[in-house]
Coordinates of C-alpha atoms and ligand atoms in Angstrom, one line a residue:
M16 CA -2.6 11.8 -17.2
S17 CA -0.7 9.1 -15.5
N18 CA -1.2 7.1 -13.2
P19 CA 0.8 3.5 -12.4
L20 CA -0.8 2.6 -10.0
F21 CA -4.4 2.8 -10.8
D22 CA -4.1 1.6 -15.0
R23 CA -2.6 -0.5 -14.3
L24 CA -4.1 -2.9 -11.7
F25 CA -7.7 -0.9 -12.0
G26 CA -7.5 0.8 -15.1
I27 CA -6.8 -2.4 -17.2
H28 CA -10.1 -4.1 -16.3
A29 CA -12.4 -1.1 -17.7
G30 CA -15.8 -1.6 -20.1
K31 CA -15.1 -5.6 -18.5
D32 CA -18.2 -7.3 -17.8
T33 CA -16.4 -10.7 -16.6
P34 CA -16.7 -11.3 -12.7
F35 CA -14.4 -9.7 -10.3
L36 CA -16.1 -10.0 -6.7
Q37 CA -18.0 -13.2 -6.0
L38 CA -20.1 -12.8 -2.7
P39 CA -21.6 -15.3 -0.6
D40 CA -25.1 -14.1 -1.2
G41 CA -24.8 -15.3 -4.7
R42 CA -24.1 -11.3 -5.8
V43 CA -21.4 -10.7 -8.4
L44 CA -20.1 -7.6 -9.3
T45 CA -18.2 -7.4 -12.7
H46 CA -15.1 -5.4 -12.8
A47 CA -16.8 -2.6 -14.7
D48 CA -19.0 -2.2 -12.2
F49 CA -16.5 -2.8 -9.4
L50 CA -14.8 0.7 -11.5
D51 CA -18.0 2.7 -11.6
M52 CA -18.7 2.1 -7.8
A53 CA -14.9 3.3 -7.8
A54 CA -15.2 6.4 -9.3
R55 CA -18.3 7.5 -7.8
I56 CA -16.4 7.1 -4.8
A57 CA -13.6 9.3 -6.2
N58 CA -16.0 11.9 -7.1
A59 CA -17.5 11.9 -3.2
L60 CA -14.4 12.1 -2.3
T61 CA -13.4 14.8 -4.2
G62 CA -16.1 16.6 -3.4
F63 CA -15.6 16.5 0.1
G64 CA -12.1 19.3 -0.8
L65 CA -10.0 16.3 -0.8
E66 CA -6.4 16.4 -2.4
P67 CA -4.0 14.5 -4.0
N68 CA -1.7 13.4 -0.8
D69 CA -4.6 13.4 2.0
R70 CA -5.1 10.7 4.6
V71 CA -8.1 8.7 4.2
A72 CA -7.9 6.9 7.6
V73 CA -10.4 3.7 6.8
Q74 CA -12.2 1.5 9.8
V75 CA -15.5 -0.3 7.9
Q76 CA -16.0 -3.5 7.8
K77 CA -15.6 -6.1 5.1
S78 CA -16.9 -5.0 1.9
P79 CA -17.3 -4.4 -2.0
E80 CA -18.1 -0.9 -1.2
A81 CA -14.8 -0.7 0.8
L82 CA -12.7 -2.4 -1.0
A83 CA -14.0 0.5 -4.0
L84 CA -13.0 3.4 -1.7
Y85 CA -9.3 1.8 -1.8
A86 CA -9.6 2.2 -5.6
A87 CA -11.1 5.6 -4.9
C88 CA -8.4 6.9 -3.0
V89 CA -5.4 5.3 -5.2
Q90 CA -7.7 6.6 -8.1
A91 CA -7.8 10.1 -6.7
G92 CA -4.7 10.4 -6.0
L93 CA -4.8 10.0 -1.7
I94 CA -2.7 8.0 0.7
F95 CA -5.2 5.0 1.6
L96 CA -4.8 4.2 5.2
P97 CA -7.0 1.3 6.7
L98 CA -7.5 0.5 10.2
N99 CA -7.7 -2.7 11.9
T100 CA -11.8 -2.8 13.4
A101 CA -10.5 -4.1 16.3
Y102 CA -8.9 -1.1 17.4
T103 CA -10.6 0.9 20.1
T104 CA -11.5 4.4 20.8
D105 CA -8.0 5.0 22.5
E106 CA -6.3 3.6 19.4
L107 CA -8.2 5.3 16.6
R108 CA -7.1 8.8 18.2
Y109 CA -3.4 8.2 18.0
F110 CA -3.9 6.8 14.3
I111 CA -5.9 9.5 13.6
E112 CA -3.7 12.3 15.1
N113 CA -0.2 11.2 14.1
S114 CA -1.3 11.0 10.7
G115 CA -3.5 14.1 9.9
A116 CA -6.1 12.6 8.3
K117 CA -8.5 14.4 6.2
L118 CA -11.5 11.7 6.7
I119 CA -12.4 9.5 8.7
V120 CA -14.6 6.9 7.5
A121 CA -16.4 4.1 10.1
D122 CA -18.9 2.4 10.6
A123 CA -22.0 4.6 11.5
A124 CA -22.1 3.2 15.3
S125 CA -18.2 4.9 15.4
R126 CA -19.8 7.9 14.2
A127 CA -20.6 9.4 18.0
D128 CA -17.3 8.4 19.5
L129 CA -14.8 9.7 16.5
E130 CA -16.3 13.1 15.2
P131 CA -14.5 14.4 18.6
I132 CA -11.5 13.5 17.5
A133 CA -12.3 14.6 13.8
Q134 CA -13.2 17.8 14.6
V135 CA -9.7 18.4 16.9
Q136 CA -8.1 18.6 13.4
N137 CA -10.5 20.0 11.1
A138 CA -11.4 16.7 9.6
T139 CA -14.3 14.7 8.7
V140 CA -16.6 12.0 9.3
E141 CA -18.4 10.0 6.2
T142 CA -19.7 6.5 7.5
L143 CA -19.5 2.8 5.4
N144 CA -21.5 0.2 6.8
P145 CA -21.3 -3.5 5.9
D146 CA -24.0 -3.4 4.3
G147 CA -22.2 -0.7 2.2
S148 CA -25.2 1.7 3.0
G149 CA -24.4 5.1 5.4
S150 CA -23.2 8.5 4.6
L151 CA -20.7 8.0 2.4
M152 CA -22.3 5.5 -0.6
R153 CA -25.1 7.9 -0.3
R154 CA -23.6 10.4 -1.3
A155 CA -21.5 8.7 -4.1
Q156 CA -24.6 7.5 -5.9
G157 CA -25.4 10.6 -7.3
M158 CA -22.1 11.1 -8.4
L159 CA -20.8 10.3 -12.1
P160 CA -19.9 6.6 -12.3
A161 CA -16.5 8.6 -14.4
F162 CA -13.0 10.5 -12.6
E163 CA -10.1 11.0 -14.3
P164 CA -6.9 9.8 -12.2
A165 CA -5.1 12.4 -10.8
Q166 CA -1.4 12.3 -12.2
R167 CA 1.0 10.8 -10.2
T168 CA 4.3 8.9 -10.1
E169 CA 5.4 5.4 -8.8
D170 CA 7.5 7.4 -6.5
D171 CA 4.3 8.6 -5.0
L172 CA 2.5 8.4 -2.4
A173 CA -0.3 5.2 -2.1
A174 CA -0.4 4.1 1.2
F175 CA -0.2 4.0 5.6
L176 CA -0.2 1.1 7.1
Y177 CA 0.2 1.5 11.0
T178 CA 2.7 -1.1 12.5
S179 CA 4.1 -1.1 16.6
G180 CA 7.2 -0.3 18.2
T181 CA 9.0 -2.5 20.9
T182 CA 9.1 0.9 22.8
G183 CA 7.2 4.2 22.7
R184 CA 4.1 4.0 19.8
S185 CA 3.1 2.8 16.2
K186 CA 4.7 4.3 13.2
G187 CA 3.1 4.7 9.9
A188 CA 5.0 3.0 6.7
M189 CA 5.1 4.8 4.4
L190 CA 3.9 2.8 1.1
T191 CA 4.3 4.2 -2.2
Q192 CA 2.8 3.2 -6.1
A193 CA 6.4 1.8 -7.0
N194 CA 6.5 -0.5 -4.1
L195 CA 2.7 -2.4 -4.3
L196 CA 3.0 -2.1 -7.7
S197 CA 6.2 -3.9 -8.0
N198 CA 5.2 -6.7 -5.6
A199 CA 2.1 -7.0 -7.0
E200 CA 3.2 -8.3 -10.2
T201 CA 6.3 -9.7 -9.2
L202 CA 4.0 -12.2 -7.4
V203 CA 1.9 -12.9 -10.4
K204 CA 4.7 -14.4 -11.9
E205 CA 6.0 -15.7 -8.8
W206 CA 2.3 -17.7 -8.4
R207 CA 1.5 -18.1 -12.2
F208 CA -2.3 -16.5 -11.2
T209 CA -4.2 -15.8 -14.7
E210 CA -7.6 -14.7 -15.0
K211 CA -8.6 -17.4 -14.7
D212 CA -8.2 -17.7 -11.2
V213 CA -10.0 -17.5 -8.9
L214 CA -9.1 -16.8 -4.9
L215 CA -11.1 -17.6 -1.9
H216 CA -10.7 -14.3 0.0
A217 CA -11.8 -15.0 3.7
L218 CA -8.5 -12.0 5.0
P219 CA -9.4 -8.7 6.4
I220 CA -8.5 -6.1 4.0
F221 CA -6.6 -3.6 6.4
H222 CA -3.3 -5.5 6.0
T223 CA -0.8 -6.3 3.6
H224 CA -1.9 -9.5 3.5
G225 CA -5.1 -9.0 2.8
L226 CA -5.0 -6.2 0.7
F227 CA -1.8 -5.8 -0.8
V228 CA -0.6 -9.5 -1.5
A229 CA -4.3 -11.1 -1.7
T230 CA -6.0 -7.9 -3.4
N231 CA -3.8 -6.7 -6.0
V232 CA -2.0 -10.4 -7.4
I233 CA -5.9 -10.4 -8.5
L234 CA -6.3 -7.4 -9.7
A235 CA -2.3 -7.3 -12.0
S236 CA -3.7 -10.5 -12.8
G237 CA -7.1 -10.0 -13.9
G238 CA -8.7 -12.7 -12.0
S239 CA -11.6 -12.7 -9.5
M240 CA -11.8 -13.7 -5.4
I241 CA -15.3 -15.5 -3.4
F242 CA -14.7 -12.6 -1.1
L243 CA -15.8 -13.1 2.3
P244 CA -16.2 -11.0 5.1
G245 CA -14.3 -13.2 6.6
F246 CA -12.5 -16.7 8.1
N247 CA -15.8 -18.8 8.7
L248 CA -15.6 -23.0 7.9
D249 CA -18.6 -23.5 6.6
D250 CA -18.4 -20.3 4.1
I251 CA -14.9 -22.1 3.0
L252 CA -15.7 -25.7 2.8
R253 CA -19.1 -24.4 0.5
L254 CA -17.3 -22.6 -1.4
M255 CA -13.9 -23.8 -1.6
P256 CA -15.3 -26.0 -5.1
G257 CA -15.3 -22.7 -6.9
A258 CA -11.9 -21.4 -6.3
T259 CA -8.7 -21.7 -7.6
S260 CA -6.9 -20.5 -4.9
M261 CA -6.0 -19.3 -1.6
M262 CA -4.2 -17.1 0.1
G263 CA -4.3 -18.0 4.5
V264 CA -2.6 -17.4 7.1
P265 CA -1.6 -21.0 9.3
T266 CA -4.4 -20.0 11.4
F267 CA -6.8 -21.3 8.4
Y268 CA -5.1 -24.2 7.5
T269 CA -5.0 -25.8 11.5
R270 CA -9.1 -25.1 11.3
L271 CA -9.5 -26.8 8.1
L272 CA -6.8 -29.5 9.2
D273 CA -9.3 -29.9 12.6
D274 CA -12.3 -30.3 9.8
D275 CA -13.4 -33.6 9.0
R276 CA -15.6 -32.3 5.3
F277 CA -12.2 -30.8 3.8
T278 CA -11.3 -33.6 2.1
D279 CA -8.6 -34.6 -0.6
D280 CA -12.1 -34.7 -2.9
L281 CA -13.0 -31.1 -1.7
S282 CA -9.5 -29.9 -2.5
R283 CA -8.2 -31.8 -5.3
H284 CA -9.1 -29.1 -8.0
M285 CA -7.6 -26.5 -6.7
R286 CA -4.2 -25.1 -7.7
L287 CA -2.6 -23.1 -5.3
F288 CA -2.3 -22.1 -1.2
I289 CA -0.6 -19.9 -0.4
S290 CA 0.0 -19.1 3.4
G291 CA 1.9 -16.6 5.3
S292 CA 2.4 -13.5 8.0
A293 CA 2.9 -15.9 10.5
P294 CA 5.1 -19.3 11.0
L295 CA 3.5 -22.4 9.6
L296 CA 4.4 -25.0 11.8
A297 CA 6.3 -28.2 9.2
E298 CA 3.8 -30.8 10.7
T299 CA 0.7 -28.4 9.2
H300 CA 3.0 -28.8 6.3
E301 CA 3.2 -32.0 6.1
R302 CA -0.7 -33.2 7.5
F303 CA -2.1 -31.0 5.1
E304 CA 0.0 -32.9 2.0
T305 CA -1.2 -36.1 3.8
R306 CA -5.1 -35.1 3.7
T307 CA -5.0 -33.2 0.3
G308 CA -2.0 -33.5 -1.5
H309 CA -1.0 -29.9 -1.6
R310 CA 2.5 -28.8 -0.1
I311 CA 1.8 -24.5 0.9
L312 CA 3.3 -22.8 -0.6
E313 CA 4.5 -20.4 2.0
R314 CA 6.3 -17.2 1.9
Y315 CA 7.2 -14.3 4.0
G316 CA 6.3 -10.5 3.9
M317 CA 6.3 -7.1 5.6
T318 CA 3.8 -4.2 6.7
E319 CA 7.1 -2.2 5.3
T320 CA 7.8 -4.0 2.8
N321 CA 5.6 -6.2 1.2
M322 CA 6.6 -10.0 0.2
N323 CA 10.2 -10.5 -0.1
T324 CA 10.6 -14.6 0.3
S325 CA 8.6 -16.9 -1.5
N326 CA 8.6 -20.8 -1.9
P327 CA 9.2 -21.5 -5.4
Y328 CA 6.5 -22.3 -8.2
D329 CA 7.6 -25.2 -9.6
G330 CA 10.1 -26.3 -7.3
E331 CA 10.5 -28.2 -3.8
R332 CA 8.4 -25.8 -1.2
R333 CA 10.0 -27.1 1.5
A334 CA 8.0 -27.0 5.0
G335 CA 10.0 -25.1 8.0
T336 CA 11.0 -22.9 5.6
V337 CA 10.0 -19.1 3.6
G338 CA 11.7 -20.4 0.5
F339 CA 14.1 -17.4 -1.7
P340 CA 14.6 -13.4 -2.1
L341 CA 11.9 -12.8 -4.5
P342 CA 13.2 -11.5 -8.1
G343 CA 14.7 -8.3 -7.8
I344 CA 14.7 -8.2 -3.8
A345 CA 18.4 -8.7 -1.9
L346 CA 18.7 -10.5 1.1
K347 CA 21.3 -11.2 3.3
I348 CA 21.9 -11.8 7.2
T349 CA 23.8 -9.4 8.9
D350 CA 25.6 -9.9 12.7
P351 CA 23.1 -7.8 14.6
E352 CA 25.9 -5.8 17.0
T353 CA 27.8 -4.9 13.8
G354 CA 25.6 -5.0 10.5
E355 CA 28.3 -6.8 9.1
T356 CA 27.4 -9.5 6.5
L357 CA 27.5 -13.5 7.7
P358 CA 27.9 -16.0 5.7
N359 CA 25.5 -18.4 4.6
G360 CA 24.3 -20.6 7.5
E361 CA 25.3 -18.9 10.0
T362 CA 21.5 -17.1 12.1
G363 CA 22.1 -13.3 12.1
M364 CA 19.2 -10.4 11.5
I365 CA 17.0 -10.7 7.7
E366 CA 17.8 -7.4 6.1
V367 CA 16.1 -7.0 2.7
R368 CA 16.7 -3.7 -0.2
G369 CA 14.4 -3.7 -3.5
P370 CA 11.9 -2.3 -5.5
N371 CA 9.3 -3.5 -2.1
V372 CA 11.0 -1.3 0.7
F373 CA 8.4 1.6 1.6
K374 CA 9.9 5.2 1.7
G375 CA 10.3 5.4 5.6
Y376 CA 7.6 6.6 9.0
W377 CA 6.0 9.4 8.8
Q378 CA 7.1 12.1 10.1
M379 CA 9.6 9.5 12.2
P380 CA 13.2 9.9 10.4
E381 CA 15.3 9.0 13.4
K382 CA 12.4 5.3 13.5
T383 CA 13.6 5.8 10.0
A384 CA 17.2 5.8 10.2
A385 CA 17.3 3.6 13.2
E386 CA 15.6 0.6 10.3
L387 CA 16.5 1.8 6.8
R388 CA 20.4 1.7 6.0
D389 CA 21.7 4.6 3.8
D390 CA 22.1 2.3 1.2
G391 CA 18.7 1.1 0.5
F392 CA 18.7 -2.1 3.1
F393 CA 15.4 -2.6 5.5
I394 CA 16.6 -4.0 9.5
T395 CA 13.8 -6.4 9.3
G396 CA 14.2 -7.3 13.2
D397 CA 13.6 -11.2 11.4
L398 CA 16.7 -13.6 13.0
G399 CA 17.0 -15.9 10.0
L400 CA 19.9 -17.8 8.3
I401 CA 20.1 -19.1 4.4
D402 CA 20.7 -22.7 3.9
A403 CA 23.3 -24.7 1.2
Q404 CA 20.5 -24.3 -1.2
G405 CA 19.6 -21.3 -0.8
Y406 CA 15.9 -21.5 1.3
V407 CA 15.7 -18.3 4.0
H408 CA 14.9 -20.2 7.4
I409 CA 13.2 -17.8 10.5
V410 CA 14.2 -19.0 13.7
G411 CA 13.1 -16.3 15.8
R412 CA 12.9 -12.8 16.5
G413 CA 15.0 -9.7 17.3
K414 CA 12.1 -7.9 18.1
D415 CA 9.7 -8.3 21.3
L416 CA 6.8 -9.2 19.0
I417 CA 3.9 -11.6 19.4
I418 CA 1.8 -13.0 16.3
S419 CA -1.3 -14.8 17.3
G420 CA -3.8 -15.7 14.2
G421 CA -1.1 -13.7 11.9
Y422 CA -1.7 -10.5 14.0
N423 CA 0.6 -9.0 15.7
I424 CA 0.8 -7.7 19.0
Y425 CA 4.1 -5.6 20.7
P426 CA 4.1 -6.6 24.6
K427 CA 5.2 -3.1 25.8
E428 CA 1.9 -1.4 25.1
I429 CA -0.1 -4.3 27.3
E430 CA 2.6 -3.7 29.6
L431 CA 2.7 0.3 29.6
L432 CA -1.4 -0.6 31.1
L433 CA -1.2 -3.5 32.9
D434 CA 2.0 -1.7 35.3
E435 CA -0.8 1.5 35.6
H436 CA -3.2 -0.8 37.8
P437 CA -2.2 -0.1 41.8
D438 CA -1.6 -3.6 42.4
V439 CA 0.9 -4.3 40.1
Q440 CA 4.3 -3.2 40.7
E441 CA 5.7 -4.6 37.1
S442 CA 4.6 -7.0 34.6
A443 CA 6.1 -9.0 31.6
V444 CA 4.1 -10.0 28.4
I445 CA 4.7 -12.9 26.9
G446 CA 3.9 -14.3 23.6
V447 CA 3.5 -18.5 24.6
P448 CA 2.3 -21.8 21.8
H449 CA -1.8 -21.7 21.1
P450 CA -3.1 -24.5 19.1
D451 CA -5.8 -22.2 17.1
F452 CA -3.9 -18.8 16.9
G453 CA 0.2 -19.9 17.0
E454 CA 0.5 -18.1 19.7
T455 CA -1.6 -15.6 22.2
V456 CA -1.0 -13.2 24.5
L457 CA 0.4 -14.4 28.5
G458 CA 0.6 -11.4 30.9
V459 CA 2.6 -12.0 33.8
L460 CA 3.0 -9.8 37.1
V461 CA 4.2 -8.8 40.0
P462 CA 2.2 -7.6 43.0
A463 CA 2.7 -4.2 44.4
P464 CA 3.4 -4.4 47.7
G465 CA 0.8 -5.5 49.9
K466 CA -1.6 -5.9 46.7
T467 CA -3.0 -8.9 46.0
P468 CA -3.4 -8.4 42.4
D469 CA -7.5 -9.9 41.3
P470 CA -6.6 -11.4 36.8
D471 CA -10.0 -10.8 36.2
T472 CA -10.9 -7.2 37.4
I473 CA -6.9 -6.5 36.2
L474 CA -8.3 -7.7 32.9
Q475 CA -11.3 -5.8 33.2
A476 CA -9.4 -1.9 33.1
V477 CA -7.4 -2.9 30.9
G478 CA -9.4 -4.1 28.5
P479 CA -11.5 -1.2 27.2
K480 CA -8.7 0.9 25.8
L481 CA -7.4 -1.7 23.8
A482 CA -8.4 -4.0 20.3
R483 CA -9.7 -7.7 22.2
F484 CA -6.8 -9.6 19.8
K485 CA -4.4 -8.1 22.2
H486 CA -5.8 -9.0 25.3
P487 CA -4.1 -11.1 27.5
R488 CA -5.7 -14.7 27.4
R489 CA -4.4 -15.1 31.2
L490 CA -2.4 -13.2 33.7
V491 CA -0.2 -15.5 35.9
V492 CA 1.1 -13.7 39.6
V493 CA 4.7 -14.4 41.1
E494 CA 6.7 -13.3 43.3
T495 CA 9.4 -11.7 41.1
L496 CA 10.7 -11.5 37.3
P497 CA 14.3 -13.4 36.0
R498 CA 16.8 -11.0 35.0
N499 CA 20.2 -10.8 33.2
T500 CA 23.1 -9.3 35.3
M501 CA 22.1 -5.8 32.9
G502 CA 18.5 -5.6 34.8
K503 CA 16.9 -7.5 31.7
V504 CA 13.6 -9.3 32.3
Q505 CA 14.3 -12.4 30.7
K506 CA 11.6 -13.3 28.3
N507 CA 13.1 -16.3 27.1
L508 CA 12.8 -17.6 30.6
L509 CA 9.6 -17.2 30.6
R510 CA 8.1 -18.3 27.5
D511 CA 10.2 -21.8 28.5
V512 CA 7.9 -22.4 31.9
Y513 CA 4.4 -21.1 30.3
K514 CA 4.9 -23.0 26.7
D515 CA 2.5 -25.8 28.0
M516 CA -0.4 -23.1 29.2
F517 CA -2.4 -23.8 26.1
V518 CA -1.2 -26.5 24.1
T519 CA -2.4 -30.3 25.2
A520 CA 0.5 -32.6 24.8
Ligands
MLC7 C1 -9.8 -12.8 16.5 N1 -10.0 -12.7 17.8 C2 -8.6 -12.8 17.9 C3 -7.3 -13.3 16.2 N2 -8.9 -12.9 16.0 N3 -7.4 -13.2 19.0 C4 -6.0 -13.3 19.1 N4 -5.5 -13.4 17.7 C5 -6.5 -13.6 16.7 N5 -6.0 -12.9 15.5 C6 -10.7 -12.9 19.1 C7 -12.1 -12.2 18.7 O1 -12.1 -11.4 18.4 C8 -12.8 -13.7 19.5 O2 -12.6 -12.3 20.8 C9 -12.3 -14.9 19.4 O3 -10.7 -14.3 19.6 C10 -12.1 -15.7 19.3 O4 -12.9 -15.5 17.3 P1 -12.9 -16.2 16.5 O5 -14.1 -15.7 16.2 O6 -12.8 -17.3 16.4 O7 -11.8 -15.9 15.6 P2 -12.2 -15.7 13.9 O8 -13.1 -13.8 13.8 O9 -12.5 -16.2 13.5 O10 -10.6 -15.1 13.7 C11 -9.5 -15.8 13.4 C12 -8.4 -15.3 12.6 C13 -8.7 -13.3 12.1 C14 -8.0 -15.9 12.4 C15 -9.6 -15.7 10.5 O11 -7.6 -13.4 13.5 C16 -7.8 -13.2 11.1 O12 -8.3 -13.1 9.9 N6 -7.0 -13.1 11.2 C17 -5.3 -12.9 10.0 C18 -5.0 -12.0 10.8 C19 -4.1 -11.3 8.8 O13 -4.4 -11.2 7.9 N7 -2.9 -10.7 9.0 C20 -1.7 -10.5 8.0 C21 -1.0 -9.4 8.7 S1 -0.3 -8.5 7.4 P3 -13.8 -13.1 22.3 O14 -14.3 -11.7 22.9 O15 -15.1 -13.9 21.2 O16 -13.4 -14.2 22.6 C22 1.3 -9.2 7.8 C23 2.4 -9.1 6.7 C24 2.7 -11.0 6.0 O17 2.0 -9.6 8.7 O18 3.7 -11.6 6.0 O19 1.4 -10.8 5.8
AMP8 P1 3.9 -7.0 9.9 O1 4.0 -6.5 10.7 O2 2.1 -7.2 10.9 O3 3.6 -7.2 8.8 O4 4.1 -8.4 10.1 C1 5.5 -8.6 9.7 C2 5.8 -9.9 10.8 O5 5.1 -11.1 10.7 C3 7.4 -10.0 10.0 O6 8.2 -9.5 10.5 C4 7.6 -11.6 10.5 O7 8.3 -11.2 12.1 C5 6.4 -12.5 10.4 N1 6.6 -13.3 9.2 C6 6.0 -12.8 8.2 N2 5.2 -13.7 7.4 C7 6.4 -14.9 7.7 C8 6.7 -16.4 8.1 N3 6.1 -17.0 6.4 N4 7.1 -17.5 8.8 C9 7.7 -16.5 10.0 N5 6.9 -15.1 10.2 C10 6.6 -14.5 9.4

């Protein structure tokens, strides 16, 4: 039986007694331990009656068991659907219903909220807690540590990752085995990962960055990870001496620089620091080099495409750019209106094509057609240019999106909730600069006639419906929103007015 993703990321490590996951409490899981755990879980999953292509929705804290659940889904041919741990029950309901998940794996504390959602579609709920306990692992422990991988081809689906839209509901990006495999194998070569690498892994594993970039690269190279539950500065500083490399969002780097314990001595032995998911300020890049002598390697990717471009490992890592298209990936800049390719130096829409580009949005042919051209180019929604040396610069966003600490937030979703409040006539949600998160969420409200909206009351009303990271950090009340002659709210003007709200000069 062939299962390319399993064979080339996981199967290659069968029987290896070398470390794969080092945990902050000193525990170590070897590759063999990890594969045993994955096989037991795969047996448990098929024991629940799941069959290839069924979706498994997973909202659990980061743990070795959670990662083994990903491996088990690949092994059993199931579609892995990881979900941000910050999502509320309202948010989860949509993902579970839309994907038609057959199994939901969640923390025991969420079980009571999820059962009614699961019942509607004949799905089951199993639990997995941060310490590895719960009904899923209880079942898995009684299973054999061997599982014959399900037959798959590279064109088969491996994962769904939901990504919000500028209008309407979230879309399930369908990722194939080839999407994940081609990107992981390319990045191993580009970034020179080998079995000697030890990656300091502090990212969440429910997004592309922590799961498909960080984890898949380590799996494909045979290296190991210091596997932290989240970004905790004390742990990072304590454990960095045992690492060779780190991947993070820009907030990781600004937080390190803000701590005097992060010195040249502590980081000298490191081979590579990589940043992505949000713009790394050129200033952060320069401060980092001054402090450590390392030039952070910045790359650019998306949920729908995995990684598209990267600064070079050997050549100049240019601050404020995202480097060159990766081998096998075509990137062009087009006129957003006509789709015509623009010459180098001109700003337009970034479009990409390659084996990394997803198959489409789950059960949304119209949305897929609007973003994925017939010739395979994906319209990213990012505005950029290619300079004379071929470096790609991201200069803005054609999509109304806020990126806070590496998490994407779609203003429309928040505006719809704010507008529901009886004291609010209309609202505009914008991203403004923030020293820790890069950007943060600000809500601008226009009162309903005769009302005086109280920001605290309104935040309390919308809070339970939205993941915490999407909450507006502040609400301001204005008489009217600025509009252009077409009646469209001019968010650029609002962003300019409030640009210093969270930053001190
Ligand atoms: C946490 N909070 C956030 C937040 N993260 N608020 C806004 N934006 C965020 N990113 C909330 C917390 O709930 C908390 O709420 C408060 O802010 C302070 O929390 P904290 O303890 O300071 O945050 P922390 O837990 O340290 O998390 C910050 C972080 C984390 C930056 C480490 O957000 C993170 O790991 N981000 C990485 C996201 C990521 O992996 N993105 C990749 C997407 S893939 P309260 O209630 O205490 O006020 C992708 C493609 C690509 O984009 O190219 O990679
Ligand atoms: P997501 O949809 O969560 O995968 O987020 C993808 C978006 O993050 C991209 O479309 C970009 O807008 C942004 N992004 C990712 N990497 C970078 C980067 N290095 N610089 C600027 N923006 C980035």
